[in-house]
Short mmCIF file of C-alpha atoms and ligand atoms in Angstrom, two decimals:
data_model
loop_
_atom_site.label_atom_id
_atom_site.label_comp_id
_atom_site.label_asym_id
_atom_site.label_seq_id
_atom_site.Cartn_x
_atom_site.Cartn_y
_atom_site.Cartn_z
CA MET A 1 0.00 0.00 0.00
CA THR A 2 1.25 3.43 -0.91
CA ASP A 3 1.63 5.84 1.96
CA ILE A 4 -0.51 8.79 0.84
CA LYS A 5 1.74 11.18 2.82
CA SER A 6 4.54 10.43 0.39
CA VAL A 7 2.49 12.21 -2.28
CA ILE A 8 0.35 14.76 -0.46
CA ARG A 9 2.62 16.88 1.72
CA PRO A 10 1.14 18.28 4.91
CA GLU A 11 0.19 21.96 4.51
CA LYS A 12 3.16 24.12 5.33
CA PRO A 13 2.26 26.75 7.94
CA VAL A 14 4.89 29.09 6.56
CA PHE A 15 6.69 29.51 3.29
CA PHE A 16 10.34 30.24 2.48
CA GLY A 17 12.10 32.53 4.95
CA GLY A 18 9.56 31.97 7.70
CA GLU A 19 7.02 34.56 6.51
CA ASN A 20 3.43 33.67 5.69
CA PRO A 21 3.17 34.88 2.07
CA PHE A 22 -0.40 36.13 2.46
CA GLU A 23 0.48 38.21 5.50
CA ALA A 24 3.71 39.43 3.84
CA MET A 25 1.66 40.74 0.92
CA MET A 26 -1.07 42.07 3.16
CA SER A 27 1.34 44.08 5.31
CA ARG A 28 2.15 46.08 2.16
CA PHE A 29 -1.57 46.27 1.35
CA ASP A 30 -2.22 47.69 4.82
CA GLU A 31 0.47 50.32 4.42
CA ALA A 32 -0.95 51.41 1.06
CA ALA A 33 -4.54 51.37 2.40
CA LYS A 34 -3.43 53.70 5.20
CA VAL A 35 -1.77 56.07 2.75
CA LEU A 36 -4.99 56.09 0.68
CA LYS A 37 -7.21 56.49 3.78
CA LEU A 38 -9.28 53.59 2.43
CA ASP A 39 -12.66 53.38 4.15
CA GLY A 40 -13.25 50.54 6.61
CA GLY A 41 -15.83 48.62 4.56
CA LEU A 42 -13.79 48.54 1.36
CA TYR A 43 -10.73 47.61 3.39
CA LYS A 44 -12.55 44.50 4.63
CA VAL A 45 -13.78 43.61 1.13
CA LEU A 46 -10.30 43.91 -0.40
CA ARG A 47 -8.65 42.03 2.43
CA ASN A 48 -10.63 38.84 1.78
CA ALA A 49 -10.65 36.40 -1.12
CA GLU A 50 -13.97 36.18 -2.98
CA LYS A 51 -13.80 32.43 -3.44
CA GLN A 52 -11.40 29.62 -2.44
CA ILE A 53 -11.86 26.17 -3.95
CA THR A 54 -9.97 23.06 -2.81
CA VAL A 55 -10.39 19.84 -4.75
CA SER A 56 -8.99 16.36 -4.42
CA ILE A 57 -7.70 15.02 -7.71
CA PRO A 58 -7.71 11.25 -8.12
CA VAL A 59 -5.20 10.20 -10.77
CA LEU A 60 -4.73 6.77 -12.24
CA MET A 61 -0.96 6.22 -12.22
CA ASP A 62 0.85 4.35 -14.99
CA ASP A 63 1.41 1.32 -12.74
CA GLY A 64 -2.32 0.94 -12.03
CA ARG A 65 -2.35 2.61 -8.61
CA THR A 66 -4.72 5.48 -7.85
CA GLU A 67 -3.15 8.53 -6.23
CA VAL A 68 -4.98 11.55 -4.88
CA PHE A 69 -3.47 15.03 -5.21
CA ILE A 70 -4.77 18.28 -3.71
CA GLY A 71 -5.51 21.31 -5.90
CA HIS A 72 -6.62 24.85 -5.15
CA ARG A 73 -8.13 27.68 -7.18
CA VAL A 74 -8.66 31.07 -5.59
CA LEU A 75 -10.62 33.99 -7.07
CA TYR A 76 -9.43 36.91 -5.04
CA ASN A 77 -11.33 39.81 -6.58
CA THR A 78 -13.27 40.06 -9.85
CA ALA A 79 -14.64 43.62 -9.58
CA ARG A 80 -12.63 44.79 -12.62
CA GLY A 81 -13.21 41.69 -14.78
CA PRO A 82 -12.69 37.91 -14.98
CA GLY A 83 -10.22 36.31 -12.57
CA LYS A 84 -6.79 36.02 -14.16
CA GLY A 85 -3.89 34.02 -12.84
CA GLY A 86 -1.59 31.09 -13.39
CA ILE A 87 -1.65 27.49 -12.26
CA ARG A 88 1.46 26.15 -10.54
CA PHE A 89 2.40 22.52 -9.95
CA ASP A 90 4.76 22.36 -7.00
CA GLU A 91 5.17 20.25 -3.90
CA HIS A 92 5.26 23.44 -1.77
CA VAL A 93 1.88 24.77 -2.95
CA THR A 94 -0.38 25.82 -0.07
CA LEU A 95 -3.78 27.52 0.05
CA ASP A 96 -2.10 30.51 1.73
CA GLU A 97 0.39 30.83 -1.08
CA VAL A 98 -2.26 30.48 -3.79
CA THR A 99 -4.40 33.11 -2.03
CA ALA A 100 -1.45 35.50 -1.79
CA LEU A 101 -0.67 34.98 -5.46
CA ALA A 102 -4.34 35.54 -6.39
CA ALA A 103 -4.34 38.81 -4.46
CA TRP A 104 -1.08 39.76 -6.19
CA MET A 105 -2.79 39.14 -9.53
CA THR A 106 -5.61 41.49 -8.53
CA TRP A 107 -3.17 44.31 -7.82
CA LYS A 108 -0.97 43.44 -10.80
CA CYS A 109 -3.84 43.61 -13.32
CA ALA A 110 -4.89 46.91 -11.79
CA VAL A 111 -1.34 48.34 -11.91
CA VAL A 112 -1.18 47.78 -15.67
CA ASN A 113 -4.85 48.79 -15.95
CA ILE A 114 -6.16 45.74 -17.82
CA PRO A 115 -9.79 44.63 -17.31
CA PHE A 116 -9.12 41.55 -15.18
CA GLY A 117 -9.48 40.62 -11.56
CA GLY A 118 -7.07 38.32 -9.73
CA ALA A 119 -7.01 34.53 -9.41
CA LYS A 120 -4.47 31.74 -8.95
CA GLY A 121 -4.37 27.97 -8.85
CA GLY A 122 -2.02 25.25 -7.75
CA VAL A 123 -1.69 21.52 -7.37
CA VAL A 124 0.46 19.97 -4.64
CA CYS A 125 2.69 17.65 -6.64
CA ASP A 126 6.21 17.17 -7.88
CA PRO A 127 5.74 17.08 -11.65
CA LEU A 128 9.25 15.73 -12.14
CA LYS A 129 8.11 12.51 -10.52
CA LEU A 130 5.14 12.10 -12.90
CA SER A 131 5.11 10.71 -16.43
CA VAL A 132 3.69 12.93 -19.16
CA ALA A 133 0.55 10.77 -19.28
CA GLU A 134 0.10 11.10 -15.50
CA LEU A 135 0.61 14.86 -15.73
CA GLU A 136 -2.06 15.08 -18.45
CA ARG A 137 -4.54 13.06 -16.39
CA LEU A 138 -3.80 15.18 -13.32
CA THR A 139 -4.28 18.41 -15.32
CA ARG A 140 -7.57 17.26 -16.85
CA ARG A 141 -9.01 16.05 -13.55
CA TYR A 142 -7.96 19.27 -11.79
CA THR A 143 -9.63 21.25 -14.61
CA ALA A 144 -12.81 19.20 -14.23
CA GLY A 145 -12.72 19.81 -10.47
CA ILE A 146 -12.66 23.62 -10.85
CA ILE A 147 -14.68 23.84 -14.08
CA SER A 148 -17.57 25.73 -12.51
CA THR A 149 -15.36 28.76 -11.96
CA LEU A 150 -13.51 28.64 -15.31
CA GLY A 151 -14.59 30.56 -18.40
CA PRO A 152 -13.52 33.49 -20.60
CA ASP A 153 -15.92 35.77 -18.71
CA SER A 154 -15.23 34.43 -15.22
CA ASP A 155 -11.79 32.87 -14.66
CA VAL A 156 -8.91 32.57 -17.12
CA PRO A 157 -5.82 30.53 -16.05
CA ALA A 158 -2.30 30.77 -17.46
CA PRO A 159 1.02 28.96 -16.94
CA ASP A 160 3.09 29.47 -13.80
CA VAL A 161 5.90 27.55 -12.10
CA ASN A 162 6.17 24.06 -13.63
CA THR A 163 3.25 24.48 -16.01
CA ASN A 164 3.56 25.40 -19.65
CA GLU A 165 1.83 25.70 -23.05
CA ARG A 166 1.16 22.01 -23.16
CA VAL A 167 -0.60 22.05 -19.80
CA MET A 168 -2.69 25.02 -20.96
CA ALA A 169 -3.67 23.10 -24.10
CA TRP A 170 -4.97 20.24 -21.89
CA VAL A 171 -6.92 22.71 -19.71
CA MET A 172 -8.43 24.32 -22.81
CA ASP A 173 -9.30 20.96 -24.35
CA THR A 174 -10.92 19.64 -21.17
CA TYR A 175 -12.98 22.81 -20.76
CA SER A 176 -13.97 22.72 -24.46
CA MET A 177 -15.03 19.05 -24.26
CA HIS A 178 -17.33 19.89 -21.34
CA HIS A 179 -18.83 22.85 -23.24
CA LEU A 180 -19.19 20.94 -26.52
CA HIS A 181 -17.31 23.54 -28.56
CA THR A 182 -13.81 24.97 -28.73
CA VAL A 183 -13.26 27.83 -26.27
CA THR A 184 -9.77 29.19 -26.84
CA ALA A 185 -10.19 32.24 -24.57
CA VAL A 186 -10.58 30.11 -21.41
CA VAL A 187 -6.79 30.01 -20.89
CA THR A 188 -3.84 32.09 -22.01
CA GLY A 189 -0.27 31.03 -22.61
CA LYS A 190 -1.49 28.44 -25.15
CA PRO A 191 0.55 27.25 -28.12
CA VAL A 192 0.38 29.81 -30.94
CA GLU A 193 -1.11 27.15 -33.27
CA MET A 194 -4.26 26.99 -31.13
CA GLY A 195 -4.97 30.59 -30.25
CA GLY A 196 -1.88 31.62 -28.31
CA SER A 197 -0.35 35.03 -28.82
CA LEU A 198 2.94 35.72 -30.48
CA GLY A 199 5.32 37.21 -27.94
CA ARG A 200 3.57 35.63 -24.91
CA ARG A 201 6.43 33.33 -23.98
CA GLU A 202 8.87 36.23 -23.76
CA ALA A 203 6.37 38.77 -22.40
CA THR A 204 7.24 38.65 -18.68
CA GLY A 205 10.98 38.91 -19.37
CA ARG A 206 10.36 41.63 -21.96
CA GLY A 207 8.27 43.59 -19.45
CA ALA A 208 11.04 43.21 -16.84
CA MET A 209 13.59 44.43 -19.38
CA ILE A 210 11.44 47.51 -20.20
CA VAL A 211 10.96 48.53 -16.55
CA THR A 212 14.67 47.94 -15.83
CA LYS A 213 15.50 50.46 -18.55
CA GLU A 214 12.88 52.88 -17.19
CA ALA A 215 14.34 52.55 -13.68
CA LEU A 216 17.85 53.28 -14.89
CA ARG A 217 16.62 56.23 -16.91
CA HIS A 218 14.78 57.57 -13.84
CA LEU A 219 17.90 57.19 -11.69
CA GLY A 220 20.17 58.69 -14.34
CA MET A 221 22.20 55.47 -14.59
CA GLU A 222 23.99 54.38 -17.75
CA GLU A 223 22.46 51.29 -19.44
CA LYS A 224 25.47 50.27 -21.47
CA GLY A 225 27.67 48.10 -19.33
CA ALA A 226 25.30 48.06 -16.33
CA ARG A 227 25.98 44.78 -14.47
CA VAL A 228 23.05 42.44 -13.90
CA VAL A 229 22.60 39.37 -11.69
CA VAL A 230 19.62 37.09 -12.36
CA GLN A 231 18.44 34.52 -9.83
CA GLY A 232 16.37 31.83 -11.58
CA PHE A 233 17.13 30.97 -15.18
CA GLY A 234 13.66 29.75 -16.18
CA ASN A 235 11.20 31.50 -18.45
CA VAL A 236 11.30 34.89 -16.71
CA GLY A 237 14.97 35.00 -15.70
CA SER A 238 16.49 33.72 -18.93
CA VAL A 239 14.40 35.97 -21.20
CA THR A 240 15.10 39.02 -19.01
CA ALA A 241 18.83 38.23 -19.13
CA ASP A 242 18.77 37.67 -22.88
CA LEU A 243 16.88 40.89 -23.69
CA LEU A 244 18.93 43.00 -21.26
CA GLN A 245 22.14 41.69 -22.81
CA LYS A 246 20.79 42.65 -26.24
CA GLU A 247 20.23 46.18 -24.84
CA GLY A 248 23.90 46.44 -23.80
CA PHE A 249 23.71 45.29 -20.17
CA ILE A 250 26.31 42.79 -18.89
CA ILE A 251 25.02 39.66 -17.17
CA VAL A 252 27.56 38.89 -14.43
CA GLY A 253 25.69 36.15 -12.56
CA ALA A 254 22.83 33.71 -13.01
CA SER A 255 21.44 30.72 -11.12
CA ASP A 256 18.85 27.98 -11.00
CA VAL A 257 17.64 25.51 -8.42
CA GLN A 258 20.99 23.65 -8.52
CA GLY A 259 23.11 26.75 -7.82
CA GLY A 260 24.68 29.73 -9.54
CA ILE A 261 27.50 30.81 -11.79
CA GLN A 262 29.33 34.13 -12.05
CA ASN A 263 31.70 35.88 -14.38
CA PRO A 264 32.51 39.56 -13.71
CA LYS A 265 33.48 39.97 -17.38
CA GLY A 266 30.00 38.87 -18.45
CA LEU A 267 28.18 35.70 -19.42
CA ASP A 268 27.12 35.03 -23.01
CA VAL A 269 23.37 34.42 -22.52
CA GLN A 270 22.86 32.68 -25.87
CA ASP A 271 25.72 30.29 -25.08
CA LEU A 272 24.22 29.73 -21.62
CA LEU A 273 20.82 28.94 -23.14
CA GLU A 274 22.43 26.33 -25.38
CA TRP A 275 24.22 24.87 -22.36
CA ARG A 276 20.92 24.73 -20.44
CA THR A 277 19.21 22.99 -23.36
CA LYS A 278 21.89 20.28 -23.37
CA ASN A 279 22.54 20.00 -19.63
CA ARG A 280 19.26 21.21 -18.11
CA TYR A 281 21.04 23.14 -15.32
CA LEU A 282 23.67 25.91 -15.34
CA LYS A 283 25.91 23.85 -13.03
CA GLY A 284 29.22 22.94 -14.66
CA TYR A 285 29.10 25.75 -17.25
CA PRO A 286 32.78 26.05 -18.10
CA LYS A 287 33.10 29.79 -18.80
CA ALA A 288 32.17 30.89 -15.26
CA GLU A 289 32.85 30.25 -11.58
CA PRO A 290 30.29 28.46 -9.40
CA ILE A 291 28.51 30.42 -6.66
CA SER A 292 25.73 29.52 -4.24
CA ASN A 293 22.24 30.99 -4.66
CA GLU A 294 22.68 32.86 -1.35
CA ASP A 295 26.00 34.45 -2.34
CA LEU A 296 24.71 35.25 -5.82
CA LEU A 297 22.14 37.67 -4.35
CA GLU A 298 24.96 39.54 -2.62
CA LEU A 299 27.18 39.91 -5.70
CA ASP A 300 28.48 43.35 -6.64
CA CYS A 301 26.17 44.53 -9.45
CA ASP A 302 23.93 47.38 -10.59
CA VAL A 303 20.72 45.43 -11.13
CA LEU A 304 19.54 42.33 -9.28
CA VAL A 305 16.67 40.37 -10.83
CA PRO A 306 15.27 37.74 -8.43
CA ALA A 307 13.25 35.57 -10.86
CA ALA A 308 12.84 32.27 -9.00
CA LEU A 309 10.65 31.93 -5.92
CA GLU A 310 9.27 33.85 -2.95
CA ASN A 311 11.09 35.34 0.05
CA VAL A 312 14.70 35.07 -1.06
CA ILE A 313 15.56 38.63 0.03
CA THR A 314 14.99 38.74 3.77
CA ALA A 315 15.81 40.87 6.82
CA ASP A 316 18.88 38.60 7.18
CA ASN A 317 20.54 39.20 3.83
CA ALA A 318 19.04 42.56 2.71
CA SER A 319 21.79 44.57 4.38
CA ARG A 320 24.42 42.71 2.33
CA ILE A 321 22.80 43.31 -1.06
CA LYS A 322 24.97 45.55 -3.21
CA ALA A 323 22.70 46.14 -6.21
CA ARG A 324 21.49 49.69 -6.80
CA VAL A 325 18.25 48.47 -8.40
CA ILE A 326 16.16 45.35 -7.74
CA VAL A 327 13.72 44.28 -10.43
CA GLU A 328 11.39 41.63 -9.02
CA GLY A 329 10.84 39.11 -11.81
CA ALA A 330 9.40 36.55 -9.39
CA ASN A 331 6.30 37.06 -7.30
CA GLY A 332 7.14 38.06 -3.74
CA PRO A 333 10.92 37.58 -3.77
CA THR A 334 11.33 40.21 -1.04
CA ALA A 335 10.04 39.49 2.46
CA ALA A 336 8.10 42.38 3.98
CA SER A 337 10.69 42.63 6.76
CA ALA A 338 13.37 43.41 4.16
CA ASP A 339 11.58 46.42 2.62
CA LYS A 340 12.78 48.97 5.19
CA VAL A 341 16.37 47.68 5.05
CA LEU A 342 16.44 48.04 1.27
CA GLU A 343 14.88 51.49 1.49
CA SER A 344 17.41 52.65 4.08
CA LYS A 345 20.20 51.51 1.76
CA GLY A 346 18.69 53.60 -1.06
CA ILE A 347 18.05 50.54 -3.23
CA PHE A 348 15.40 51.30 -5.86
CA VAL A 349 12.96 48.37 -6.00
CA VAL A 350 10.72 47.81 -9.02
CA PRO A 351 8.06 45.69 -7.26
CA ASP A 352 6.77 42.38 -8.57
CA ILE A 353 3.28 43.64 -9.36
CA LEU A 354 4.84 46.04 -11.85
CA ALA A 355 8.09 44.29 -12.85
CA ASN A 356 6.56 40.95 -13.91
CA ALA A 357 3.24 42.31 -15.23
CA GLY A 358 4.35 41.93 -18.86
CA GLY A 359 3.15 38.33 -18.83
CA VAL A 360 -0.39 39.11 -17.78
CA THR A 361 -0.47 42.06 -20.15
CA VAL A 362 0.22 39.82 -23.16
CA SER A 363 -2.16 37.24 -21.66
CA TYR A 364 -4.76 40.00 -21.91
CA PHE A 365 -3.72 40.56 -25.54
CA GLU A 366 -4.13 36.81 -26.16
CA TRP A 367 -7.63 36.81 -24.62
CA VAL A 368 -8.59 39.85 -26.73
CA GLN A 369 -7.26 38.17 -29.91
CA ASP A 370 -9.08 34.89 -29.13
CA ARG A 371 -12.36 36.69 -28.52
CA ALA A 372 -11.99 38.82 -31.64
CA GLY A 373 -10.74 35.90 -33.73
CA TYR A 374 -8.13 38.26 -35.18
CA PHE A 375 -4.44 37.81 -34.47
CA TRP A 376 -1.71 40.43 -34.28
CA ASP A 377 1.88 40.20 -35.54
CA GLU A 378 4.66 40.03 -32.95
CA GLU A 379 5.81 43.57 -33.56
CA THR A 380 2.30 44.84 -32.68
CA VAL A 381 2.26 42.73 -29.49
CA ASN A 382 5.68 44.00 -28.40
CA ARG A 383 4.88 47.62 -29.27
CA ARG A 384 1.62 47.57 -27.28
CA LEU A 385 3.37 45.82 -24.37
CA THR A 386 6.08 48.48 -24.34
CA THR A 387 3.47 51.25 -24.26
CA ILE A 388 1.64 49.68 -21.31
CA MET A 389 4.81 48.89 -19.31
CA MET A 390 6.24 52.39 -19.77
CA LYS A 391 2.93 54.01 -18.84
CA SER A 392 2.56 51.73 -15.80
CA PHE A 393 6.09 52.51 -14.60
CA LYS A 394 5.27 56.22 -14.83
CA ASP A 395 1.89 55.76 -13.07
CA VAL A 396 3.58 53.91 -10.19
CA LEU A 397 6.40 56.45 -9.95
CA ASP A 398 3.89 59.34 -9.96
CA THR A 399 1.79 57.63 -7.27
CA SER A 400 4.84 56.98 -5.10
CA LYS A 401 5.81 60.66 -5.43
CA LYS A 402 2.25 61.81 -4.70
CA TYR A 403 2.11 59.87 -1.43
CA GLY A 404 5.82 60.08 -0.58
CA THR A 405 6.28 56.30 -0.58
CA ASN A 406 8.66 53.81 -2.14
CA MET A 407 7.76 52.18 -5.48
CA ARG A 408 6.20 49.11 -3.88
CA ILE A 409 3.72 51.02 -1.74
CA GLY A 410 3.14 53.35 -4.72
CA ALA A 411 2.20 50.33 -6.85
CA TYR A 412 -0.13 48.96 -4.19
CA ALA A 413 -1.73 52.38 -3.66
CA LEU A 414 -2.31 52.78 -7.42
CA ALA A 415 -3.79 49.29 -7.70
CA ILE A 416 -5.98 49.44 -4.59
CA ASP A 417 -7.27 52.85 -5.63
CA ARG A 418 -8.26 51.47 -9.05
CA VAL A 419 -9.99 48.37 -7.63
CA ALA A 420 -11.69 50.43 -4.89
CA ALA A 421 -12.93 52.96 -7.47
CA VAL A 422 -14.76 50.18 -9.37
CA HIS A 423 -16.30 48.83 -6.14
CA ARG A 424 -17.58 52.32 -5.33
CA LEU A 425 -19.05 52.75 -8.84
CA ARG A 426 -20.66 49.31 -8.88
CA GLY A 427 -21.99 49.66 -5.36
CA MET A 428 -22.09 46.88 -2.80
CA TYR A 429 -24.57 44.05 -3.55
CA ALA A 430 -25.04 43.39 0.12
P1 LIG B 501 10.31 28.51 -14.34
O1 LIG B 501 9.87 27.26 -13.75
O2 LIG B 501 10.40 28.65 -15.83
O3 LIG B 501 11.74 28.93 -13.77
C1 LIG B 501 12.03 28.98 -12.42
C2 LIG B 501 13.55 29.07 -12.31
O4 LIG B 501 13.90 29.24 -10.94
C3 LIG B 501 14.28 27.81 -12.78
O5 LIG B 501 15.50 28.19 -13.39
C4 LIG B 501 14.56 27.08 -11.48
O6 LIG B 501 15.67 26.19 -11.58
C5 LIG B 501 14.85 28.24 -10.57
N1 LIG B 501 14.69 27.93 -9.15
C6 LIG B 501 13.76 27.14 -8.56
N2 LIG B 501 13.99 27.06 -7.23
C7 LIG B 501 15.06 27.84 -6.98
C8 LIG B 501 15.79 28.17 -5.82
N3 LIG B 501 15.42 27.70 -4.63
N4 LIG B 501 16.85 29.00 -5.95
C9 LIG B 501 17.21 29.49 -7.15
N5 LIG B 501 16.58 29.21 -8.29
C10 LIG B 501 15.51 28.40 -8.21
O7 LIG B 501 9.33 29.65 -13.73
P2 LIG B 501 9.05 31.10 -14.29
O8 LIG B 501 7.85 31.07 -15.17
O9 LIG B 501 10.31 31.71 -14.81
O10 LIG B 501 8.59 31.84 -12.95
C11 LIG B 501 9.54 32.32 -12.00
C12 LIG B 501 8.85 33.31 -11.08
O11 LIG B 501 8.26 34.34 -11.85
C13 LIG B 501 7.71 32.76 -10.22
O12 LIG B 501 7.69 33.48 -9.01
C14 LIG B 501 6.47 33.10 -11.03
O13 LIG B 501 5.33 33.18 -10.23
C15 LIG B 501 6.88 34.45 -11.55
N6 LIG B 501 6.15 34.89 -12.73
C16 LIG B 501 6.16 34.17 -13.89
C17 LIG B 501 5.49 34.65 -15.00
C18 LIG B 501 5.53 33.94 -16.32
O14 LIG B 501 4.95 34.47 -17.29
N7 LIG B 501 6.21 32.82 -16.47
C19 LIG B 501 4.75 35.83 -14.91
C20 LIG B 501 4.76 36.53 -13.71
C21 LIG B 501 5.46 36.05 -12.62
#
């Protein structure tokens, strides 16, 4: 008999770095709500998730056993439009984390002013231990479990950690089979052949690249030769590194789950991508020195891009960070307790809800194209993304100046104000 605990991990009370991710996010929310003088009723509405679904997902394994996985889907707030947010497959997924990420999506969509609310989903599993057939069955059964919330007008998932185009194709197919016709707009991040958008795969990294340039311009820093360290060399990190290098930045360090590499003279990102394709991890790359993920964050550089997981910059290591600018490619890489330390050091932080909003922006473009049945060329996608990211950077900067806050609280204030404004206009159905 299989011990079920070997598959379904007990809920973790805390996440990386010892901070509850929901409370970490909400402490920033509270600060911004105070700055905005948000009224008590709206404060309560925005501090609670609209809907939290937990499903058990029975999966027939290749060897004939039945396993049961746990999945969550959280709709945090849909005042501005359908819930929008990725699905992650990870053994560390918890309802708290999914709720925090769904709230983040609410603020993120509002920061870039697209007509979506915030949602997120996750399944507690280690996809590396599943076969492709098992992963497909798990995805389809999870989709069936949450199908009542899904739909182009209600809840639109996308890829996140350990999910990809292929997984989105299965979600879309399962949903379409239940609805007896093809519904491409139910997910974004699909393969281009079946209604995906050109430029979606690179969109988050491209958005991070655009706001990095805006930050340097704002600070009067030279782009050419600016030294960049990227933690996490997955979709977000590797594309950000590649595009920044093409803009004249020098990538001096990079890492993945197995560890990091550094070269003060610069890493050739294209060469590194080829190495990763052949060897899966950066470890062993011959034209660089190895470095631990912890030390990588403290490398001497101009721009640090944490693009892996939550809470890697903490009250413990923040004082040792040497970067002048932090561009948060990942969601929640900075623990709330580190904010003040970074601020006191004069480090300019481009917060996650702005820095990695390029992905959801092109997801929005994909949804628009699917619904219109008319597809744009890549240049159009990239041009419209650039316009939105530059405008959003300026909106956040202006808000932070207006209220005398840092960029993070400025971004939250901008987002909360936009969501609250719609609640006021719609009125409370209560
Ligand atoms: P991914 O799975 O493609 O890449 C994650 C990378 O982080 C991999 O290189 C992995 O090896 C590395 N990593 C994992 N654990 C690590 C650890 N403990 N230390 C160092 N590196 C580690 O995921 P992704 O899509 O690039 O997403 C990364 C982050 O960006 C997540 O926080 C995700 O929520 C966020 N994000 C992604 C998108 C998107 O469009 N993909 C959009 C917005 C935000």
